[in-house]
Amino acid sequence: MKKRTKALAALMALAMTMTAGLTGCGSTSTNTSANADTGSASDSGAKTELVVFAAASMTETLNQIKTDYEAQHKNITLTYNFDSSGTLKTQIQEGATCDVFISAAQKQMDQLDASKDETANPEKLDFVNSDSRIDLLENKVALVVPDNNPKNIQSFDDLKSKLESGDVLMAMGNSDVPVGQYTQKILQYLGLDEKALADSGEITYGSNVKEVTTQVSEGSADCGIVYYTDAYSAGLKVVGEATEEMCGKTIYPAAVMKNSQHPKEAQEFLDYLHGDAATQVFEKVGFVAVQ
């Protein structure tokens, strides 16, 4: 009897041990599967936001590129900040989050680039990843008029004579924005006194190129000096194109910022902007890719 009792107890103990082992194996398998599912969901749901500061004259083209780029790069979201290059430069200097900066002139990029000398970067600011910096695009500066061209302005020389006689109101950018700085050079080339013209009410200003374009489009100014690409986008009539002798080359530099939270992805986007697909978008409105 004692032998049977001991044997029965041993069988029960073995059965309990096997049950516990099977239960443990089942639990381990379930946890592993759950962990795998959680990791997969996390990976597929993660998106990187790239913040791009760009000159206002790039609004239309970069918005089109955003659609194309995000369709091809499901893990990237592009967030743009469009304004005058001077305003954007100040925002970066004051600590704004920015991964890529595209300026409408070298001056604003130079002022953030520690590789430049004190003449170009007097404050010795160090925000630009100099190794990433490229000359991305070239634009043209154009004299534009509304469709009906009420003052019959036909060229820069014609503008000069009409400004001297007080017959027109011209819109231009402020002195702290590239389009305004290019316009100042044109006025100097034509031998015109900007301050005297402004004081006599023949010049009106805009804080960026879009504001200048709007003044001409709405007819509140008889003409304006803007980028060719903005004239194209706004459907304005171009009656004059500034030469390099008049205002220099209109080069748009671009670079990854040193404080970028996503330098690898920022560089990849910059490479894309310099590639064939983006170049086709830029060239449709009048930009020229810098090789």
Tab-separated table of N, CA and C in Angstrom, residues 88-175:
chain	number	residue	atom	x	y	z
A	88	LEU	N	15.138	85.249	-42.028
A	88	LEU	CA	15.472	83.859	-41.717
A	88	LEU	C	16.818	83.753	-41.026
A	89	LYS	N	17.788	84.544	-41.514
A	89	LYS	CA	19.116	84.553	-40.902
A	89	LYS	C	19.023	84.963	-39.436
A	90	THR	N	18.232	85.981	-39.145
A	90	THR	CA	18.064	86.456	-37.775
A	90	THR	C	17.412	85.387	-36.906
A	91	GLN	N	16.406	84.710	-37.433
A	91	GLN	CA	15.722	83.660	-36.675
A	91	GLN	C	16.671	82.515	-36.335
A	92	ILE	N	17.508	82.128	-37.292
A	92	ILE	CA	18.496	81.069	-37.035
A	92	ILE	C	19.479	81.525	-35.961
A	93	GLN	N	19.935	82.745	-36.090
A	93	GLN	CA	20.893	83.311	-35.132
A	93	GLN	C	20.309	83.337	-33.728
A	94	GLU	N	18.999	83.547	-33.631
A	94	GLU	CA	18.339	83.627	-32.324
A	94	GLU	C	17.929	82.265	-31.780
A	95	GLY	N	18.287	81.191	-32.496
A	95	GLY	CA	18.082	79.853	-31.958
A	95	GLY	C	16.921	79.074	-32.513
A	96	ALA	N	16.297	79.542	-33.581
A	96	ALA	CA	15.174	78.811	-34.165
A	96	ALA	C	15.641	77.460	-34.707
A	97	THR	N	14.773	76.467	-34.607
A	97	THR	CA	15.084	75.144	-35.129
A	97	THR	C	15.124	75.189	-36.645
A	98	CYS	N	16.227	74.764	-37.222
A	98	CYS	CA	16.389	74.781	-38.675
A	98	CYS	C	17.376	73.691	-39.076
A	99	ASP	N	16.966	72.852	-40.013
A	99	ASP	CA	17.845	71.796	-40.510
A	99	ASP	C	18.580	72.212	-41.780
A	100	VAL	N	17.849	72.891	-42.686
A	100	VAL	CA	18.431	73.324	-43.960
A	100	VAL	C	18.054	74.780	-44.194
A	101	PHE	N	19.026	75.589	-44.610
A	101	PHE	CA	18.789	77.001	-44.925
A	101	PHE	C	19.123	77.238	-46.390
A	102	ILE	N	18.183	77.869	-47.116
A	102	ILE	CA	18.414	78.256	-48.515
A	102	ILE	C	18.194	79.755	-48.607
A	103	SER	N	19.249	80.476	-48.877
A	103	SER	CA	19.204	81.937	-48.933
A	103	SER	C	19.131	82.409	-50.380
A	104	ALA	N	18.571	83.607	-50.580
A	104	ALA	CA	18.507	84.180	-51.926
A	104	ALA	C	19.761	84.973	-52.261
A	105	ALA	N	20.732	84.972	-51.371
A	105	ALA	CA	21.992	85.675	-51.628
A	105	ALA	C	23.080	85.082	-50.742
A	106	GLN	N	24.323	85.279	-51.150
A	106	GLN	CA	25.445	84.757	-50.374
A	106	GLN	C	25.584	85.481	-49.031
A	107	LYS	N	25.217	86.747	-48.998
A	107	LYS	CA	25.465	87.584	-47.821
A	107	LYS	C	24.899	86.978	-46.544
A	108	GLN	N	23.645	86.577	-46.556
A	108	GLN	CA	22.999	86.071	-45.341
A	108	GLN	C	23.574	84.718	-44.922
A	109	MET	N	23.948	83.897	-45.905
A	109	MET	CA	24.577	82.624	-45.567
A	109	MET	C	25.973	82.867	-45.003
A	110	ASP	N	26.724	83.779	-45.627
A	110	ASP	CA	28.076	84.096	-45.148
A	110	ASP	C	28.067	84.568	-43.694
A	111	GLN	N	27.035	85.340	-43.334
A	111	GLN	CA	26.964	85.898	-41.984
A	111	GLN	C	26.760	84.832	-40.914
A	112	LEU	N	26.423	83.601	-41.330
A	112	LEU	CA	26.237	82.488	-40.396
A	112	LEU	C	27.345	81.448	-40.500
A	113	ASP	N	28.297	81.677	-41.409
A	113	ASP	CA	29.298	80.669	-41.748
A	113	ASP	C	30.666	81.039	-41.167
A	114	ALA	N	31.120	80.249	-40.202
A	114	ALA	CA	32.382	80.533	-39.507
A	114	ALA	C	33.600	80.396	-40.411
A	115	SER	N	33.443	79.754	-41.559
A	115	SER	CA	34.578	79.607	-42.471
A	115	SER	C	34.858	80.897	-43.244
A	116	LYS	N	33.951	81.880	-43.150
A	116	LYS	CA	34.136	83.145	-43.851
A	116	LYS	C	34.915	84.129	-42.981
A	117	ASP	N	35.557	85.101	-43.619
A	117	ASP	CA	36.377	86.056	-42.864
A	117	ASP	C	35.504	87.096	-42.156
A	118	GLU	N	36.151	87.984	-41.422
A	118	GLU	CA	35.415	88.950	-40.611
A	118	GLU	C	34.636	89.964	-41.449
A	119	THR	N	35.067	90.171	-42.668
A	119	THR	CA	34.329	91.085	-43.540
A	119	THR	C	32.962	90.514	-43.875
A	120	ALA	N	32.923	89.214	-44.185
A	120	ALA	CA	31.667	88.551	-44.534
A	120	ALA	C	30.876	88.135	-43.299
A	121	ASN	N	31.571	87.785	-42.224
A	121	ASN	CA	30.924	87.307	-41.005
A	121	ASN	C	31.486	88.073	-39.804
A	122	PRO	N	31.107	89.366	-39.672
A	122	PRO	CA	31.704	90.212	-38.630
A	122	PRO	C	31.418	89.743	-37.204
A	123	GLU	N	30.303	89.040	-37.000
A	123	GLU	CA	29.944	88.577	-35.654
A	123	GLU	C	30.533	87.210	-35.338
A	124	LYS	N	31.243	86.626	-36.301
A	124	LYS	CA	31.873	85.316	-36.133
A	124	LYS	C	30.856	84.243	-35.714
A	125	LEU	N	29.701	84.284	-36.353
A	125	LEU	CA	28.659	83.304	-36.070
A	125	LEU	C	29.037	81.953	-36.675
A	126	ASP	N	28.578	80.877	-36.035
A	126	ASP	CA	28.976	79.531	-36.449
A	126	ASP	C	27.748	78.617	-36.466
A	127	PHE	N	26.927	78.767	-37.496
A	127	PHE	CA	25.698	77.980	-37.605
A	127	PHE	C	25.685	77.058	-38.828
A	128	VAL	N	26.558	77.303	-39.786
A	128	VAL	CA	26.530	76.570	-41.050
A	128	VAL	C	27.520	75.409	-41.043
A	129	ASN	N	27.045	74.238	-41.462
A	129	ASN	CA	27.953	73.124	-41.717
A	129	ASN	C	28.616	73.410	-43.065
A	130	SER	N	29.785	73.995	-43.030
A	130	SER	CA	30.451	74.487	-44.238
A	130	SER	C	30.700	73.386	-45.263
A	131	ASP	N	30.921	72.158	-44.802
A	131	ASP	CA	31.173	71.051	-45.723
A	131	ASP	C	29.949	70.730	-46.575
A	132	SER	N	28.769	71.083	-46.082
A	132	SER	CA	27.538	70.776	-46.814
A	132	SER	C	27.124	71.902	-47.766
A	133	ARG	N	27.726	73.058	-47.608
A	133	ARG	CA	27.274	74.250	-48.338
A	133	ARG	C	27.521	74.118	-49.842
A	134	ILE	N	26.484	74.474	-50.614
A	134	ILE	CA	26.593	74.462	-52.073
A	134	ILE	C	25.906	75.698	-52.647
A	135	ASP	N	26.287	76.072	-53.854
A	135	ASP	CA	25.534	77.055	-54.622
A	135	ASP	C	24.484	76.272	-55.394
A	136	LEU	N	23.227	76.434	-54.992
A	136	LEU	CA	22.156	75.578	-55.506
A	136	LEU	C	21.575	76.076	-56.829
A	137	LEU	N	21.194	77.363	-56.853
A	137	LEU	CA	20.465	77.894	-57.995
A	137	LEU	C	20.926	79.299	-58.354
A	138	GLU	N	20.641	79.675	-59.591
A	138	GLU	CA	20.808	81.064	-60.012
A	138	GLU	C	19.461	81.592	-60.480
A	139	ASN	N	19.134	82.812	-60.086
A	139	ASN	CA	17.899	83.472	-60.492
A	139	ASN	C	18.267	84.702	-61.311
A	140	LYS	N	17.284	85.411	-61.795
A	140	LYS	CA	17.490	86.676	-62.482
A	140	LYS	C	16.650	87.750	-61.795
A	141	VAL	N	17.122	88.981	-61.837
A	141	VAL	CA	16.354	90.107	-61.291
A	141	VAL	C	15.658	90.797	-62.456
A	142	ALA	N	14.363	91.033	-62.294
A	142	ALA	CA	13.572	91.529	-63.413
A	142	ALA	C	12.759	92.769	-63.049
A	143	LEU	N	12.552	93.613	-64.030
A	143	LEU	CA	11.659	94.767	-63.920
A	143	LEU	C	10.298	94.319	-64.432
A	144	VAL	N	9.280	94.423	-63.586
A	144	VAL	CA	7.952	93.912	-63.949
A	144	VAL	C	6.900	95.007	-63.855
A	145	VAL	N	5.828	94.824	-64.612
A	145	VAL	CA	4.703	95.763	-64.625
A	145	VAL	C	3.399	94.974	-64.596
A	146	PRO	N	2.294	95.606	-64.211
A	146	PRO	CA	0.988	94.927	-64.311
A	146	PRO	C	0.648	94.664	-65.777
A	147	ASP	N	-0.345	93.832	-66.011
A	147	ASP	CA	-0.712	93.466	-67.381
A	147	ASP	C	-0.993	94.675	-68.262
A	148	ASN	N	-1.700	95.657	-67.699
A	148	ASN	CA	-2.062	96.821	-68.524
A	148	ASN	C	-0.950	97.858	-68.644
A	149	ASN	N	0.114	97.697	-67.855
A	149	ASN	CA	1.289	98.578	-67.904
A	149	ASN	C	0.864	100.049	-68.044
A	150	PRO	N	0.207	100.607	-67.017
A	150	PRO	CA	-0.405	101.944	-67.128
A	150	PRO	C	0.562	103.066	-67.479
A	151	LYS	N	1.835	102.938	-67.072
A	151	LYS	CA	2.810	103.998	-67.369
A	151	LYS	C	3.695	103.674	-68.575
A	152	ASN	N	3.351	102.585	-69.264
A	152	ASN	CA	4.058	102.212	-70.495
A	152	ASN	C	5.574	102.136	-70.282
A	153	ILE	N	5.970	101.454	-69.233
A	153	ILE	CA	7.395	101.274	-68.928
A	153	ILE	C	7.920	100.125	-69.786
A	154	GLN	N	8.995	100.371	-70.524
A	154	GLN	CA	9.469	99.388	-71.498
A	154	GLN	C	10.843	98.802	-71.191
A	155	SER	N	11.600	99.424	-70.285
A	155	SER	CA	12.962	98.949	-70.012
A	155	SER	C	13.493	99.632	-68.764
A	156	PHE	N	14.693	99.224	-68.316
A	156	PHE	CA	15.333	99.887	-67.182
A	156	PHE	C	15.686	101.335	-67.525
A	157	ASP	N	16.126	101.574	-68.743
A	157	ASP	CA	16.439	102.953	-69.146
A	157	ASP	C	15.184	103.816	-69.140
A	158	ASP	N	14.087	103.226	-69.563
A	158	ASP	CA	12.809	103.937	-69.555
A	158	ASP	C	12.380	104.230	-68.111
A	159	LEU	N	12.595	103.255	-67.237
A	159	LEU	CA	12.284	103.448	-65.817
A	159	LEU	C	13.098	104.606	-65.254
A	160	LYS	N	14.368	104.649	-65.600
A	160	LYS	CA	15.252	105.723	-65.117
A	160	LYS	C	14.692	107.093	-65.474
A	161	SER	N	14.323	107.305	-66.733
A	161	SER	CA	13.820	108.621	-67.153
A	161	SER	C	12.491	108.949	-66.489
A	162	LYS	N	11.653	107.955	-66.281
A	162	LYS	CA	10.340	108.199	-65.670
A	162	LYS	C	10.473	108.480	-64.164
A	163	LEU	N	11.435	107.820	-63.508
A	163	LEU	CA	11.687	108.121	-62.100
A	163	LEU	C	12.260	109.523	-61.946
A	164	GLU	N	13.146	109.908	-62.848
A	164	GLU	CA	13.750	111.241	-62.791
A	164	GLU	C	12.714	112.345	-63.004
A	165	SER	N	11.694	112.032	-63.783
A	165	SER	CA	10.649	113.042	-64.041
A	165	SER	C	9.481	112.933	-63.064
A	166	GLY	N	9.542	111.938	-62.140
A	166	GLY	CA	8.507	111.790	-61.125
A	166	GLY	C	7.206	111.220	-61.640
A	167	ASP	N	7.285	110.401	-62.708
A	167	ASP	CA	6.068	109.908	-63.353
A	167	ASP	C	5.614	108.525	-62.909
A	168	VAL	N	6.413	107.827	-62.101
A	168	VAL	CA	6.038	106.459	-61.729
A	168	VAL	C	6.248	106.216	-60.237
A	169	LEU	N	5.556	105.163	-59.759
A	169	LEU	CA	5.762	104.660	-58.399
A	169	LEU	C	6.314	103.250	-58.537
A	170	MET	N	7.524	103.043	-58.026
A	170	MET	CA	8.197	101.750	-58.138
A	170	MET	C	8.232	101.038	-56.789
A	171	ALA	N	7.954	99.745	-56.799
A	171	ALA	CA	8.036	98.926	-55.591
A	171	ALA	C	9.366	98.181	-55.575
A	172	MET	N	9.990	98.128	-54.406
A	172	MET	CA	11.254	97.389	-54.244
A	172	MET	C	11.340	96.801	-52.839
A	173	GLY	N	12.256	95.883	-52.642
A	173	GLY	CA	12.438	95.279	-51.333
A	173	GLY	C	13.195	96.180	-50.382
A	174	ASN	N	12.977	95.969	-49.088
A	174	ASN	CA	13.733	96.704	-48.074
A	174	ASN	C	15.225	96.438	-48.223
A	175	SER	N	16.026	97.286	-47.623
A	175	SER	CA	17.479	97.172	-47.758
A	175	SER	C	18.060	95.954	-47.038
